[in-house]
PDB file of C-alpha atoms in Angstrom:
ATOM      1  CA  GLN A   1      47.019 -12.317  -6.746  1.00 85.00           C
ATOM      2  CA  VAL A   2      47.764  -9.913  -9.527  1.00 92.00           C
ATOM      3  CA  GLN A   3      50.230  -7.037  -9.232  1.00 97.00           C
ATOM      4  CA  LEU A   4      49.637  -3.990 -11.373  1.00 98.00           C
ATOM      5  CA  VAL A   5      52.220  -1.316 -12.133  1.00 98.00           C
ATOM      6  CA  GLU A   6      51.202   1.977 -13.758  1.00 97.00           C
ATOM      7  CA  SER A   7      53.498   4.242 -15.661  1.00 98.00           C
ATOM      8  CA  GLY A   8      53.354   7.139 -18.153  1.00 98.00           C
ATOM      9  CA  GLY A   9      51.998   9.945 -15.907  1.00 97.00           C
ATOM     10  CA  GLY A  10      53.510  13.350 -15.852  1.00 98.00           C
ATOM     11  CA  LEU A  11      52.901  17.074 -16.358  1.00 98.00           C
ATOM     12  CA  VAL A  12      51.322  18.221 -19.616  1.00 98.00           C
ATOM     13  CA  GLN A  13      49.767  21.455 -20.865  1.00 98.00           C
ATOM     14  CA  ALA A  14      46.063  21.692 -21.581  1.00 98.00           C
ATOM     15  CA  GLY A  15      45.283  20.242 -24.995  1.00 98.00           C
ATOM     16  CA  GLY A  16      48.242  17.794 -24.812  1.00 98.00           C
ATOM     17  CA  SER A  17      48.332  14.054 -24.727  1.00 98.00           C
ATOM     18  CA  LEU A  18      49.718  11.288 -22.476  1.00 98.00           C
ATOM     19  CA  ARG A  19      49.751   7.500 -22.681  1.00 98.00           C
ATOM     20  CA  LEU A  20      49.402   5.566 -19.511  1.00 98.00           C
ATOM     21  CA  SER A  21      50.446   1.860 -19.276  1.00 98.00           C
ATOM     22  CA  CYS A  22      49.567  -0.750 -16.733  1.00 98.00           C
ATOM     23  CA  ALA A  23      51.677  -3.879 -16.620  1.00 98.00           C
ATOM     24  CA  ALA A  24      50.196  -6.887 -14.873  1.00 97.00           C
ATOM     25  CA  SER A  25      52.239  -9.643 -13.098  1.00 97.00           C
ATOM     26  CA  GLY A  26      50.246 -12.319 -14.753  1.00 93.00           C
ATOM     27  CA  SER A  27      47.744 -13.137 -17.500  1.00 93.00           C
ATOM     28  CA  ILE A  28      44.955 -10.639 -17.940  1.00 93.00           C
ATOM     29  CA  ILE A  29      42.991 -12.684 -20.469  1.00 93.00           C
ATOM     30  CA  SER A  30      40.202 -13.463 -18.039  1.00 92.00           C
ATOM     31  CA  MET A  31      40.276  -9.983 -16.459  1.00 95.00           C
ATOM     32  CA  ARG A  32      38.121  -6.941 -16.976  1.00 96.00           C
ATOM     33  CA  MET A  33      40.669  -4.112 -16.945  1.00 97.00           C
ATOM     34  CA  GLY A  34      39.972  -0.533 -16.033  1.00 98.00           C
ATOM     35  CA  TRP A  35      41.297   2.845 -15.283  1.00 98.00           C
ATOM     36  CA  TYR A  36      40.082   4.972 -12.397  1.00 98.00           C
ATOM     37  CA  ARG A  37      41.197   8.405 -11.143  1.00 98.00           C
ATOM     38  CA  GLN A  38      41.174  10.376  -7.947  1.00 98.00           C
ATOM     39  CA  ALA A  39      41.555  14.105  -7.795  1.00 97.00           C
ATOM     40  CA  PRO A  40      42.539  15.916  -4.556  1.00 92.00           C
ATOM     41  CA  GLY A  41      39.661  16.054  -2.106  1.00 95.00           C
ATOM     42  CA  LYS A  42      37.500  13.905  -4.336  1.00 97.00           C
ATOM     43  CA  GLN A  43      36.362  10.288  -4.439  1.00 97.00           C
ATOM     44  CA  ARG A  44      37.942   7.878  -6.895  1.00 97.00           C
ATOM     45  CA  GLU A  45      35.949   7.723 -10.066  1.00 98.00           C
ATOM     46  CA  TRP A  46      35.696   5.302 -12.923  1.00 97.00           C
ATOM     47  CA  VAL A  47      37.302   6.416 -16.230  1.00 98.00           C
ATOM     48  CA  ALA A  48      37.195   3.428 -18.594  1.00 98.00           C
ATOM     49  CA  VAL A  49      36.951  -0.298 -18.788  1.00 97.00           C
ATOM     50  CA  ILE A  50      37.766  -2.895 -21.337  1.00 97.00           C
ATOM     51  CA  ILE A  51      36.847  -6.573 -21.291  1.00 93.00           C
ATOM     52  CA  SER A  52      38.806  -9.502 -22.687  1.00 85.00           C
ATOM     53  CA  GLY A  53      37.043  -9.480 -26.038  1.00 85.00           C
ATOM     54  CA  GLY A  54      37.846  -5.756 -26.485  1.00 89.00           C
ATOM     55  CA  SER A  55      34.563  -4.065 -25.756  1.00 94.00           C
ATOM     56  CA  THR A  56      35.039  -0.777 -24.049  1.00 97.00           C
ATOM     57  CA  ASN A  57      33.060   1.753 -21.992  1.00 97.00           C
ATOM     58  CA  TYR A  58      33.930   5.231 -20.951  1.00 98.00           C
ATOM     59  CA  ALA A  59      32.820   7.844 -18.471  1.00 98.00           C
ATOM     60  CA  ASP A  60      31.011  10.772 -20.202  1.00 98.00           C
ATOM     61  CA  SER A  61      33.702  13.144 -19.032  1.00 98.00           C
ATOM     62  CA  VAL A  62      36.377  11.450 -21.192  1.00 98.00           C
ATOM     63  CA  LYS A  63      34.357   9.980 -24.032  1.00 98.00           C
ATOM     64  CA  GLY A  64      35.881  10.999 -27.316  1.00 98.00           C
ATOM     65  CA  ARG A  65      39.196  12.078 -25.711  1.00 98.00           C
ATOM     66  CA  PHE A  66      40.465   8.863 -24.012  1.00 98.00           C
ATOM     67  CA  THR A  67      40.994   5.456 -25.521  1.00 98.00           C
ATOM     68  CA  ILE A  68      41.569   2.328 -23.509  1.00 98.00           C
ATOM     69  CA  SER A  69      43.199  -0.700 -25.107  1.00 98.00           C
ATOM     70  CA  ARG A  70      44.842  -3.926 -24.067  1.00 97.00           C
ATOM     71  CA  ASP A  71      47.534  -6.247 -25.246  1.00 96.00           C
ATOM     72  CA  ASN A  72      46.814  -9.679 -23.687  1.00 95.00           C
ATOM     73  CA  ALA A  73      50.123 -11.061 -24.990  1.00 95.00           C
ATOM     74  CA  LYS A  74      52.027  -8.455 -23.011  1.00 97.00           C
ATOM     75  CA  ASN A  75      49.612  -8.406 -20.108  1.00 97.00           C
ATOM     76  CA  THR A  76      49.335  -4.693 -20.432  1.00 97.00           C
ATOM     77  CA  VAL A  77      46.539  -2.124 -20.599  1.00 98.00           C
ATOM     78  CA  TYR A  78      46.862   1.302 -22.014  1.00 98.00           C
ATOM     79  CA  LEU A  79      45.024   4.615 -21.675  1.00 98.00           C
ATOM     80  CA  GLN A  80      45.603   7.090 -24.464  1.00 98.00           C
ATOM     81  CA  MET A  81      44.564  10.540 -23.216  1.00 98.00           C
ATOM     82  CA  ASN A  82      44.227  13.310 -25.731  1.00 98.00           C
ATOM     83  CA  SER A  83      42.910  16.902 -25.511  1.00 98.00           C
ATOM     84  CA  LEU A  84      43.620  16.901 -21.877  1.00 98.00           C
ATOM     85  CA  LYS A  85      42.031  19.392 -19.628  1.00 98.00           C
ATOM     86  CA  PRO A  86      43.016  20.817 -16.162  1.00 97.00           C
ATOM     87  CA  GLU A  87      40.074  18.855 -14.697  1.00 97.00           C
ATOM     88  CA  ASP A  88      41.773  15.644 -15.772  1.00 98.00           C
ATOM     89  CA  THR A  89      44.402  16.233 -13.132  1.00 98.00           C
ATOM     90  CA  ALA A  90      44.366  13.309 -10.759  1.00 98.00           C
ATOM     91  CA  VAL A  91      46.196  10.168  -9.700  1.00 98.00           C
ATOM     92  CA  TYR A  92      45.209   7.432 -12.190  1.00 98.00           C
ATOM     93  CA  TYR A  93      44.861   3.893 -11.010  1.00 98.00           C
ATOM     94  CA  CYS A  94      44.808   0.660 -12.963  1.00 98.00           C
ATOM     95  CA  ASN A  95      42.181  -1.932 -11.837  1.00 97.00           C
ATOM     96  CA  ALA A  96      41.753  -5.605 -12.623  1.00 97.00           C
ATOM     97  CA  ARG A  97      38.781  -7.883 -11.831  1.00 96.00           C
ATOM     98  CA  ARG A  98      38.375 -11.502 -12.853  1.00 93.00           C
ATOM     99  CA  VAL A  99      35.416 -12.331 -15.075  1.00 91.00           C
ATOM    100  CA  GLN A 100      33.581 -15.672 -15.162  1.00 88.00           C
ATOM    101  CA  GLY A 101      30.919 -15.684 -17.873  1.00 85.00           C
ATOM    102  CA  THR A 102      29.081 -12.468 -17.412  1.00 85.00           C
ATOM    103  CA  PHE A 103      30.010 -12.038 -13.738  1.00 88.00           C
ATOM    104  CA  LEU A 104      32.774 -10.217 -12.024  1.00 89.00           C
ATOM    105  CA  VAL A 105      34.234 -12.428  -9.348  1.00 87.00           C
ATOM    106  CA  GLY A 106      36.885 -12.282  -6.601  1.00 87.00           C
ATOM    107  CA  ALA A 107      38.681  -9.206  -5.355  1.00 91.00           C
ATOM    108  CA  ASP A 108      39.599  -5.955  -7.099  1.00 93.00           C
ATOM    109  CA  PHE A 109      43.297  -5.566  -7.815  1.00 96.00           C
ATOM    110  CA  TRP A 110      44.823  -2.019  -7.840  1.00 97.00           C
ATOM    111  CA  GLY A 111      48.025  -0.506  -8.918  1.00 97.00           C
ATOM    112  CA  GLN A 112      49.874   2.185  -6.907  1.00 97.00           C
ATOM    113  CA  GLY A 113      48.715   4.994  -9.154  1.00 98.00           C
ATOM    114  CA  THR A 114      50.487   7.411 -11.427  1.00 98.00           C
ATOM    115  CA  GLN A 115      50.101  11.222 -11.244  1.00 98.00           C
ATOM    116  CA  VAL A 116      48.689  13.152 -14.211  1.00 98.00           C
ATOM    117  CA  THR A 117      48.877  16.943 -13.930  1.00 98.00           C
ATOM    118  CA  VAL A 118      47.375  19.099 -16.638  1.00 98.00           C
ATOM    119  CA  SER A 119      48.410  22.796 -16.522  1.00 97.00           C
ATOM    120  CA  THR A 120      46.548  25.731 -18.083  1.00 94.00           C
TER     121      THR A 120
END
């Protein structure tokens, strides 16, 4: 069982920046870590993922504006969000999934979420 705690959300004007953090209760070395978001009335959507070796992937809607990174020594994942837009407004969730070889195994672990609100 891994517990995830997000922080860093808040209210920011369009064009601004925020940095989200996700602290895990245990080692994330063998975990694929990701950020998802859910806007009001919409389904949760994937934003970005990073594997243990550091390879990353991003949703088209955030590519070039968001950067995911990880510090395995601190068991923490970050999401740097720049050039924020009102449509980025959502609750942002941290996700962890164990990796064995090239396979994702076991359950998804989720944090409680942190609200990001981008005003015009």
